[in-house]
Amino acid sequence: MIPFLDLKKINAQYQTELKEACARVIDSGWYVLGNEVAEFEKEFATYCETKHCLGVANGLDALVLILRAYIELGVMKKGDEVIVPSNTYIASILAISENGLTPVLVEPDINTFNLDPKLIEQAISAKTKAILTVHLYGQVTDMDGINSIAQKRNLKVIEDCAQAHGALYTNTEGQSRRVGCLGDAAGFSFYPGKNLGALGDGGAITTNDTELANTVAALRNYGSHEKYKNQYKGMNSRLDEIQAAMLRVKLHYLDNEITARQAVAKAYLQGINNPLIELPVVEDVNAHVWHLFVIKTSQREKLASYLMANCVQSLVHYPIPPHQQSAYKEWENESFPISEHIHEQVLSIPISSIISKDEVESIIQLINNY
Ligand SMILES: *Cc1c(COP(=O)(O)O)cnc(C)c1O
């Protein structure tokens, strides 16, 4: 059986270091907002080339807190609109509605699965305050396109980097930078299955905006800069010391993880040639870190059962588009044809840093024989 993702095996590679880091936290006697979180924040800010990084409880909270901070700072207010792709994971959209802001869904580019800058302008109204772009499946959005619209219309740009840690974007001037510093603020998830995964929940915000960073620092800690003095109606959303210690170990290996995933993707892209299968479109090899390898086919259910019958596990990311979820009845009668088409056809096949060459080769053969 080739499992979709074998987390135990991924973490086993680093087990000596992880256990040492774990012991260090236990022995420190300090478990919330201590040295490990402070050091991880420095290291991750350096990695993303941002001035600030703030650890929080999870990826959803990272996005919630960015928007909450903008509300506290008077940049936006309840009822304002935030543009978000119509085919993202639901958390990107929940972060907007959680703040009493209105998500405005914009269709993705059918090939890259990411926001299509050409379709954004027509969705902007007088109430629009931000674009929340998602680097879906690990591929960076067309940030030059998004930033130029944002600049023209005075909008904030927020990156949802939950699937794209370390992805490199090269702008039209030829400068390459990692996701997390390509907009005004970014939210990361360190859920165990993400490319940089903790051993439990975790998340972070990166930004160059010092005012925003200071506000988030208070908001994640009951709205308090100073103990027992509450400036905002904040939340409790902190990265645990133990998870920060795990992430410090795994951050060292993130670039290896990415290189290994890119090699698997390259093998799939070169090897799979079944005309019933559409392969993912890659515009720049460095701009995709392959959190998921997503193929499209009109015979998804049949292909998934065939793979399973041959001991290969595949998954669908995602089976129901956000506008058809019961949680968002307000969109019940709306249609987003590109998004619906994507949700009907996508299938994710195994990709990770520990899948073997032979396993990849056998998956390629299986798919070509389908
Ligand atoms: C995983 C994910 C999130 C949420 O992160 P959690 O840590 O699970 O809260 C948000 N956006 C996207 C695109 C994700 O994949």
CSV table of C-alpha atoms and ligand atoms in Angstrom, one decimal:
chain,number,residue,atom,x,y,z
A,1,MET,CA,0.0,0.0,0.0
A,2,ILE,CA,1.3,3.5,-0.9
A,3,PRO,CA,-0.4,5.8,1.6
A,4,PHE,CA,-1.3,9.3,0.5
A,5,LEU,CA,1.0,10.7,3.2
A,6,ASP,CA,3.0,8.9,5.8
A,7,LEU,CA,3.6,11.5,8.6
A,8,LYS,CA,5.2,8.9,10.9
A,9,LYS,CA,7.8,8.2,8.4
A,10,ILE,CA,8.4,11.9,7.6
A,11,ASN,CA,9.0,12.7,11.3
A,12,ALA,CA,11.0,9.6,11.9
A,13,GLN,CA,13.8,11.1,9.8
A,14,TYR,CA,14.3,13.8,12.4
A,15,GLN,CA,13.3,11.8,15.5
A,16,THR,CA,16.6,12.2,17.4
A,17,GLU,CA,16.5,16.0,17.1
A,18,LEU,CA,12.8,16.2,17.7
A,19,LYS,CA,13.1,14.2,21.0
A,20,GLU,CA,16.0,16.3,22.1
A,21,ALA,CA,14.1,19.5,21.4
A,22,CYS,CA,11.1,18.1,23.2
A,23,ALA,CA,13.2,17.3,26.3
A,24,ARG,CA,14.7,20.8,26.2
A,25,VAL,CA,11.2,22.3,26.5
A,26,ILE,CA,10.1,19.9,29.3
A,27,ASP,CA,13.3,20.7,31.2
A,28,SER,CA,12.9,24.4,30.7
A,29,GLY,CA,9.7,24.6,32.8
A,30,TRP,CA,8.3,27.3,30.5
A,31,TYR,CA,5.6,26.2,28.1
A,32,VAL,CA,3.9,29.2,26.6
A,33,LEU,CA,5.4,32.3,24.8
A,34,GLY,CA,9.0,31.6,25.9
A,35,ASN,CA,12.4,31.3,24.3
A,36,GLU,CA,11.5,28.6,21.7
A,37,VAL,CA,8.7,30.7,20.2
A,38,ALA,CA,10.9,33.8,20.2
A,39,GLU,CA,13.7,32.0,18.5
A,40,PHE,CA,11.4,30.3,16.0
A,41,GLU,CA,9.8,33.6,15.2
A,42,LYS,CA,13.3,35.1,14.4
A,43,GLU,CA,14.3,32.1,12.3
A,44,PHE,CA,11.1,32.0,10.3
A,45,ALA,CA,11.2,35.8,9.7
A,46,THR,CA,14.7,35.4,8.4
A,47,TYR,CA,13.7,32.5,6.2
A,48,CYS,CA,10.8,34.5,4.8
A,49,GLU,CA,12.8,37.8,4.7
A,50,THR,CA,10.3,39.7,6.7
A,51,LYS,CA,10.9,42.1,9.6
A,52,HIS,CA,8.4,40.2,11.8
A,53,CYS,CA,7.0,36.8,12.5
A,54,LEU,CA,4.4,36.0,15.2
A,55,GLY,CA,3.6,32.4,16.2
A,56,VAL,CA,-0.1,31.7,16.7
A,57,ALA,CA,-2.3,28.7,17.4
A,58,ASN,CA,-3.1,27.6,13.8
A,59,GLY,CA,-3.3,28.8,10.2
A,60,LEU,CA,-6.9,29.8,10.5
A,61,ASP,CA,-6.1,32.1,13.5
A,62,ALA,CA,-3.2,33.6,11.6
A,63,LEU,CA,-5.6,34.8,8.9
A,64,VAL,CA,-8.3,35.8,11.4
A,65,LEU,CA,-5.7,37.8,13.5
A,66,ILE,CA,-4.3,39.7,10.4
A,67,LEU,CA,-7.8,40.9,9.5
A,68,ARG,CA,-8.7,41.6,13.2
A,69,ALA,CA,-5.6,43.7,13.5
A,70,TYR,CA,-6.5,45.7,10.4
A,71,ILE,CA,-10.0,46.3,11.9
A,72,GLU,CA,-8.4,47.5,15.2
A,73,LEU,CA,-6.1,49.8,13.2
A,74,GLY,CA,-9.0,51.3,11.4
A,75,VAL,CA,-7.8,50.0,8.0
A,76,MET,CA,-11.1,48.2,7.5
A,77,LYS,CA,-14.4,47.8,9.4
A,78,LYS,CA,-17.2,45.2,9.7
A,79,GLY,CA,-19.2,45.0,6.5
A,80,ASP,CA,-16.2,45.7,4.3
A,81,GLU,CA,-15.3,43.3,1.5
A,82,VAL,CA,-12.3,41.0,1.0
A,83,ILE,CA,-11.6,39.3,-2.3
A,84,VAL,CA,-10.8,35.6,-2.0
A,85,PRO,CA,-10.5,32.8,-4.6
A,86,SER,CA,-13.7,30.8,-5.0
A,87,ASN,CA,-11.9,27.5,-5.0
A,88,THR,CA,-9.8,27.7,-1.8
A,89,TYR,CA,-9.8,25.6,1.3
A,90,ILE,CA,-12.7,26.9,3.5
A,91,ALA,CA,-10.4,28.3,6.2
A,92,SER,CA,-9.3,31.2,3.9
A,93,ILE,CA,-13.0,32.2,3.7
A,94,LEU,CA,-13.8,31.5,7.4
A,95,ALA,CA,-11.1,34.0,8.4
A,96,ILE,CA,-13.0,36.8,6.6
A,97,SER,CA,-16.5,36.0,7.8
A,98,GLU,CA,-15.2,35.4,11.4
A,99,ASN,CA,-14.4,39.1,11.4
A,100,GLY,CA,-17.8,40.3,10.2
A,101,LEU,CA,-16.2,41.1,6.8
A,102,THR,CA,-17.8,39.9,3.6
A,103,PRO,CA,-15.9,37.4,1.4
A,104,VAL,CA,-16.2,38.2,-2.3
A,105,LEU,CA,-15.5,35.1,-4.3
A,106,VAL,CA,-13.4,35.5,-7.5
A,107,GLU,CA,-12.9,32.6,-9.9
A,108,PRO,CA,-9.4,31.1,-10.3
A,109,ASP,CA,-7.3,30.6,-13.4
A,110,ILE,CA,-8.4,27.1,-14.6
A,111,ASN,CA,-4.7,26.1,-15.2
A,112,THR,CA,-3.0,27.3,-12.1
A,113,PHE,CA,-5.9,27.0,-9.7
A,114,ASN,CA,-4.9,30.5,-8.3
A,115,LEU,CA,-6.6,33.9,-8.4
A,116,ASP,CA,-6.7,35.3,-11.9
A,117,PRO,CA,-5.8,39.0,-11.7
A,118,LYS,CA,-7.8,39.7,-14.8
A,119,LEU,CA,-11.0,38.8,-13.0
A,120,ILE,CA,-10.3,40.8,-9.8
A,121,GLU,CA,-10.9,44.3,-11.0
A,122,GLN,CA,-14.6,43.7,-11.8
A,123,ALA,CA,-15.2,42.3,-8.3
A,124,ILE,CA,-13.9,45.5,-6.6
A,125,SER,CA,-16.5,47.8,-5.0
A,126,ALA,CA,-16.3,50.9,-2.8
A,127,LYS,CA,-16.3,48.5,0.2
A,128,THR,CA,-13.3,46.4,-0.9
A,129,LYS,CA,-10.4,46.7,1.4
A,130,ALA,CA,-8.2,43.7,0.7
A,131,ILE,CA,-7.3,40.8,-1.5
A,132,LEU,CA,-6.6,37.5,0.3
A,133,THR,CA,-4.8,35.4,-2.2
A,134,VAL,CA,-4.1,31.7,-1.6
A,135,HIS,CA,-1.0,29.9,-3.1
A,136,LEU,CA,-3.1,26.8,-3.6
A,137,TYR,CA,-1.5,23.4,-3.7
A,138,GLY,CA,1.9,25.1,-3.2
A,139,GLN,CA,2.1,27.3,-6.3
A,140,VAL,CA,2.6,31.0,-5.9
A,141,THR,CA,-0.1,33.3,-7.2
A,142,ASP,CA,0.7,35.9,-9.9
A,143,MET,CA,1.8,38.4,-7.3
A,144,ASP,CA,2.9,41.2,-9.7
A,145,GLY,CA,-0.6,41.1,-11.2
A,146,ILE,CA,-2.3,41.2,-7.8
A,147,ASN,CA,0.0,43.8,-6.3
A,148,SER,CA,-0.5,46.2,-9.2
A,149,ILE,CA,-4.3,46.1,-8.8
A,150,ALA,CA,-3.9,46.5,-5.1
A,151,GLN,CA,-1.7,49.5,-5.5
A,152,LYS,CA,-4.0,51.1,-8.0
A,153,ARG,CA,-7.1,50.5,-5.8
A,154,ASN,CA,-5.4,51.0,-2.4
A,155,LEU,CA,-6.1,47.5,-1.1
A,156,LYS,CA,-4.2,45.4,1.3
A,157,VAL,CA,-2.7,42.1,0.0
A,158,ILE,CA,-2.8,39.1,2.4
A,159,GLU,CA,-1.1,35.8,1.4
A,160,ASP,CA,-2.5,32.5,2.6
A,161,CYS,CA,0.7,30.5,2.6
A,162,ALA,CA,-0.7,27.5,4.4
A,163,GLN,CA,0.3,25.2,1.5
A,164,ALA,CA,3.3,27.1,0.1
A,165,HIS,CA,6.1,27.5,2.8
A,166,GLY,CA,9.3,28.3,1.0
A,167,ALA,CA,7.9,28.8,-2.5
A,168,LEU,CA,10.0,31.3,-4.5
A,169,TYR,CA,8.4,33.9,-6.6
A,170,THR,CA,10.4,35.8,-9.3
A,171,ASN,CA,8.9,39.1,-10.1
A,172,THR,CA,9.1,40.9,-13.5
A,173,GLU,CA,12.2,42.6,-12.4
A,174,GLY,CA,13.9,39.3,-11.9
A,175,GLN,CA,14.0,39.4,-8.1
A,176,SER,CA,13.2,36.1,-6.3
A,177,ARG,CA,11.7,36.1,-2.8
A,178,ARG,CA,9.9,33.5,-0.8
A,179,VAL,CA,6.2,33.6,0.0
A,180,GLY,CA,5.3,35.5,3.2
A,181,CYS,CA,6.9,38.8,2.1
A,182,LEU,CA,5.1,39.2,-1.2
A,183,GLY,CA,2.1,41.2,0.1
A,184,ASP,CA,1.3,43.3,3.2
A,185,ALA,CA,0.9,40.3,5.6
A,186,ALA,CA,0.9,36.5,5.3
A,187,GLY,CA,-0.7,33.6,7.3
A,188,PHE,CA,1.0,30.2,7.6
A,189,SER,CA,-0.3,26.9,9.0
A,190,PHE,CA,1.9,24.3,10.6
A,191,TYR,CA,-0.8,21.6,10.7
A,192,PRO,CA,1.1,18.3,10.7
A,193,GLY,CA,0.4,17.5,7.1
A,194,LYS,CA,1.6,20.8,5.7
A,195,ASN,CA,5.1,21.0,4.1
A,196,LEU,CA,6.4,22.6,7.3
A,197,GLY,CA,4.4,20.7,9.9
A,198,ALA,CA,4.4,20.7,13.6
A,199,LEU,CA,3.5,17.7,15.8
A,200,GLY,CA,0.1,19.3,16.5
A,201,ASP,CA,-1.5,22.6,15.6
A,202,GLY,CA,0.5,25.7,14.9
A,203,GLY,CA,0.5,28.9,12.7
A,204,ALA,CA,2.3,32.1,12.1
A,205,ILE,CA,2.0,35.6,10.7
A,206,THR,CA,4.8,37.3,8.7
A,207,THR,CA,4.8,40.9,7.8
A,208,ASN,CA,7.1,44.0,7.4
A,209,ASP,CA,4.4,46.2,8.9
A,210,THR,CA,5.6,46.9,12.5
A,211,GLU,CA,2.2,48.5,13.6
A,212,LEU,CA,0.4,45.4,12.3
A,213,ALA,CA,2.8,43.0,14.0
A,214,ASN,CA,2.5,44.9,17.4
A,215,THR,CA,-1.3,44.7,17.1
A,216,VAL,CA,-1.3,41.0,16.4
A,217,ALA,CA,1.2,40.4,19.2
A,218,ALA,CA,-1.4,41.9,21.6
A,219,LEU,CA,-4.5,40.3,19.9
A,220,ARG,CA,-3.1,36.8,20.1
A,221,ASN,CA,-2.6,37.3,23.9
A,222,TYR,CA,-6.0,38.5,25.2
A,223,GLY,CA,-5.5,41.9,23.5
A,224,SER,CA,-2.8,42.7,26.0
A,225,HIS,CA,0.6,44.2,25.5
A,226,GLU,CA,1.2,44.3,29.2
A,227,LYS,CA,0.0,41.7,31.7
A,228,TYR,CA,-3.5,42.4,33.0
A,229,LYS,CA,-3.9,45.5,30.8
A,230,ASN,CA,-6.2,44.9,27.9
A,231,GLN,CA,-6.1,47.2,25.0
A,232,TYR,CA,-8.3,45.1,22.7
A,233,LYS,CA,-10.9,42.4,23.0
A,234,GLY,CA,-8.3,39.8,22.0
A,235,MET,CA,-8.1,36.1,21.8
A,236,ASN,CA,-5.9,33.4,23.2
A,237,SER,CA,-4.1,32.1,20.1
A,238,ARG,CA,-0.5,31.3,20.8
A,239,LEU,CA,2.0,28.9,19.3
A,240,ASP,CA,3.1,26.4,22.1
A,241,GLU,CA,6.7,26.2,23.1
A,242,ILE,CA,6.8,22.5,22.3
A,243,GLN,CA,5.5,23.1,18.8
A,244,ALA,CA,7.9,26.0,18.2
A,245,ALA,CA,10.8,23.6,19.3
A,246,MET,CA,9.5,21.0,16.8
A,247,LEU,CA,9.3,23.6,14.0
A,248,ARG,CA,12.8,24.9,14.7
A,249,VAL,CA,14.1,21.4,14.0
A,250,LYS,CA,12.0,20.9,10.9
A,251,LEU,CA,12.7,24.4,9.4
A,252,HIS,CA,16.3,23.3,8.9
A,253,TYR,CA,15.0,20.6,6.6
A,254,LEU,CA,12.3,22.5,4.8
A,255,ASP,CA,14.5,23.3,1.7
A,256,ASN,CA,15.4,19.5,1.5
A,257,GLU,CA,11.7,18.7,1.8
A,258,ILE,CA,10.9,21.1,-1.1
A,259,THR,CA,13.7,19.8,-3.3
A,260,ALA,CA,12.5,16.2,-2.8
A,261,ARG,CA,8.9,17.1,-3.6
A,262,GLN,CA,10.0,19.0,-6.7
A,263,ALA,CA,11.9,15.9,-7.9
A,264,VAL,CA,8.8,13.7,-7.4
A,265,ALA,CA,6.7,16.3,-9.3
A,266,LYS,CA,9.2,16.4,-12.1
A,267,ALA,CA,9.0,12.6,-12.4
A,268,TYR,CA,5.2,12.6,-12.6
A,269,LEU,CA,5.2,15.5,-15.1
A,270,GLN,CA,7.6,13.7,-17.4
A,271,GLY,CA,6.3,10.2,-16.9
A,272,ILE,CA,2.5,10.5,-16.9
A,273,ASN,CA,1.2,10.5,-20.4
A,274,ASN,CA,-2.3,9.1,-20.2
A,275,PRO,CA,-4.6,11.2,-22.5
A,276,LEU,CA,-7.4,10.9,-20.0
A,277,ILE,CA,-5.3,12.8,-17.4
A,278,GLU,CA,-4.6,16.5,-17.3
A,279,LEU,CA,-1.3,17.3,-15.5
A,280,PRO,CA,-0.8,20.4,-13.4
A,281,VAL,CA,0.5,23.5,-15.2
A,282,VAL,CA,3.7,24.9,-13.8
A,283,GLU,CA,4.8,28.4,-14.8
A,284,ASP,CA,8.1,28.5,-12.9
A,285,VAL,CA,9.6,25.4,-11.3
A,286,ASN,CA,10.8,27.3,-8.2
A,287,ALA,CA,7.4,28.8,-7.6
A,288,HIS,CA,5.8,25.5,-6.8
A,289,VAL,CA,6.6,23.5,-3.6
A,290,TRP,CA,4.1,20.8,-4.3
A,291,HIS,CA,2.1,20.5,-1.1
A,292,LEU,CA,-0.2,18.6,-3.4
A,293,PHE,CA,0.2,17.0,-6.8
A,294,VAL,CA,-3.2,17.6,-8.3
A,295,ILE,CA,-4.3,16.0,-11.6
A,296,LYS,CA,-7.6,16.5,-13.4
A,297,THR,CA,-9.8,13.9,-15.1
A,298,SER,CA,-13.4,13.6,-16.0
A,299,GLN,CA,-13.2,10.0,-14.6
A,300,ARG,CA,-12.1,10.9,-11.1
A,301,GLU,CA,-14.1,8.3,-9.1
A,302,LYS,CA,-13.2,5.5,-11.4
A,303,LEU,CA,-9.5,6.4,-11.4
A,304,ALA,CA,-9.4,6.7,-7.6
A,305,SER,CA,-11.0,3.3,-7.2
A,306,TYR,CA,-8.6,1.8,-9.7
A,307,LEU,CA,-5.6,3.3,-7.8
A,308,MET,CA,-7.0,2.0,-4.5
A,309,ALA,CA,-7.5,-1.5,-6.0
A,310,ASN,CA,-3.9,-1.3,-6.9
A,311,CYS,CA,-2.9,-0.2,-3.4
A,312,VAL,CA,-2.3,3.5,-4.1
A,313,GLN,CA,-4.3,6.0,-1.9
A,314,SER,CA,-5.4,9.2,-3.5
A,315,LEU,CA,-7.5,12.1,-2.1
A,316,VAL,CA,-9.7,14.9,-3.4
A,317,HIS,CA,-8.8,18.5,-2.5
A,318,TYR,CA,-11.5,19.6,-2.3
A,319,PRO,CA,-14.8,17.7,-3.1
A,320,ILE,CA,-17.3,20.6,-2.4
A,321,PRO,CA,-16.6,24.2,-3.4
A,322,PRO,CA,-17.1,26.8,-0.7
A,323,HIS,CA,-20.1,28.4,-2.3
A,324,GLN,CA,-21.9,25.1,-2.1
A,325,GLN,CA,-21.2,24.4,1.6
A,326,SER,CA,-24.1,24.5,4.0
A,327,ALA,CA,-22.2,27.0,6.1
A,328,TYR,CA,-22.6,29.6,3.4
A,329,LYS,CA,-26.2,29.4,2.4
A,330,GLU,CA,-26.0,33.0,1.2
A,331,TRP,CA,-24.2,31.7,-1.9
A,332,GLU,CA,-26.7,28.8,-2.5
A,333,ASN,CA,-27.9,30.2,-5.8
A,334,GLU,CA,-24.6,31.5,-7.1
A,335,SER,CA,-22.6,29.7,-9.7
A,336,PHE,CA,-18.8,29.7,-10.1
A,337,PRO,CA,-18.4,27.4,-13.1
A,338,ILE,CA,-14.5,27.3,-13.1
A,339,SER,CA,-14.5,26.4,-9.5
A,340,GLU,CA,-17.2,23.8,-9.8
A,341,HIS,CA,-15.4,22.2,-12.8
A,342,ILE,CA,-12.2,22.1,-10.7
A,343,HIS,CA,-13.9,20.5,-7.7
A,344,GLU,CA,-15.5,17.9,-10.0
A,345,GLN,CA,-12.2,16.8,-11.7
A,346,VAL,CA,-9.3,17.1,-9.3
A,347,LEU,CA,-7.5,14.2,-7.7
A,348,SER,CA,-4.4,14.4,-5.6
A,349,ILE,CA,-1.8,11.6,-5.9
A,350,PRO,CA,0.9,10.8,-3.3
A,351,ILE,CA,3.8,13.2,-3.0
A,352,SER,CA,6.2,13.7,-0.2
A,353,SER,CA,9.9,13.8,0.7
A,354,ILE,CA,9.9,10.1,1.6
A,355,ILE,CA,8.1,8.4,-1.2
A,356,SER,CA,10.6,6.2,-3.0
A,357,LYS,CA,11.6,6.4,-6.7
A,358,ASP,CA,10.2,2.9,-7.2
A,359,GLU,CA,6.9,3.9,-5.7
A,360,VAL,CA,6.7,7.0,-7.9
A,361,GLU,CA,7.6,4.9,-10.9
A,362,SER,CA,4.9,2.3,-10.0
A,363,ILE,CA,2.3,5.1,-9.7
A,364,ILE,CA,3.3,6.5,-13.1
A,365,GLN,CA,2.9,3.0,-14.7
A,366,LEU,CA,-0.4,2.4,-13.0
A,367,ILE,CA,-1.8,5.7,-14.3
A,368,ASN,CA,-0.5,5.2,-17.8
A,369,ASN,CA,-2.1,1.7,-17.9
A,370,TYR,CA,-5.4,3.1,-16.7
B,1,LIG,C1,-4.6,24.2,6.2
B,1,LIG,C2,-5.0,25.5,5.6
B,1,LIG,C3,-5.5,26.6,6.4
B,1,LIG,C4,-5.8,26.4,7.8
B,1,LIG,O1,-4.7,26.1,8.6
B,1,LIG,P1,-5.0,25.3,10.0
B,1,LIG,O2,-3.7,25.4,10.7
B,1,LIG,O3,-5.5,24.0,9.7
B,1,LIG,O4,-6.0,26.2,10.7
B,1,LIG,C5,-5.8,27.7,5.7
B,1,LIG,N1,-5.7,27.9,4.4
B,1,LIG,C6,-5.3,26.9,3.6
B,1,LIG,C7,-5.2,27.1,2.1
B,1,LIG,C8,-5.0,25.7,4.2
B,1,LIG,O5,-4.6,24.7,3.4
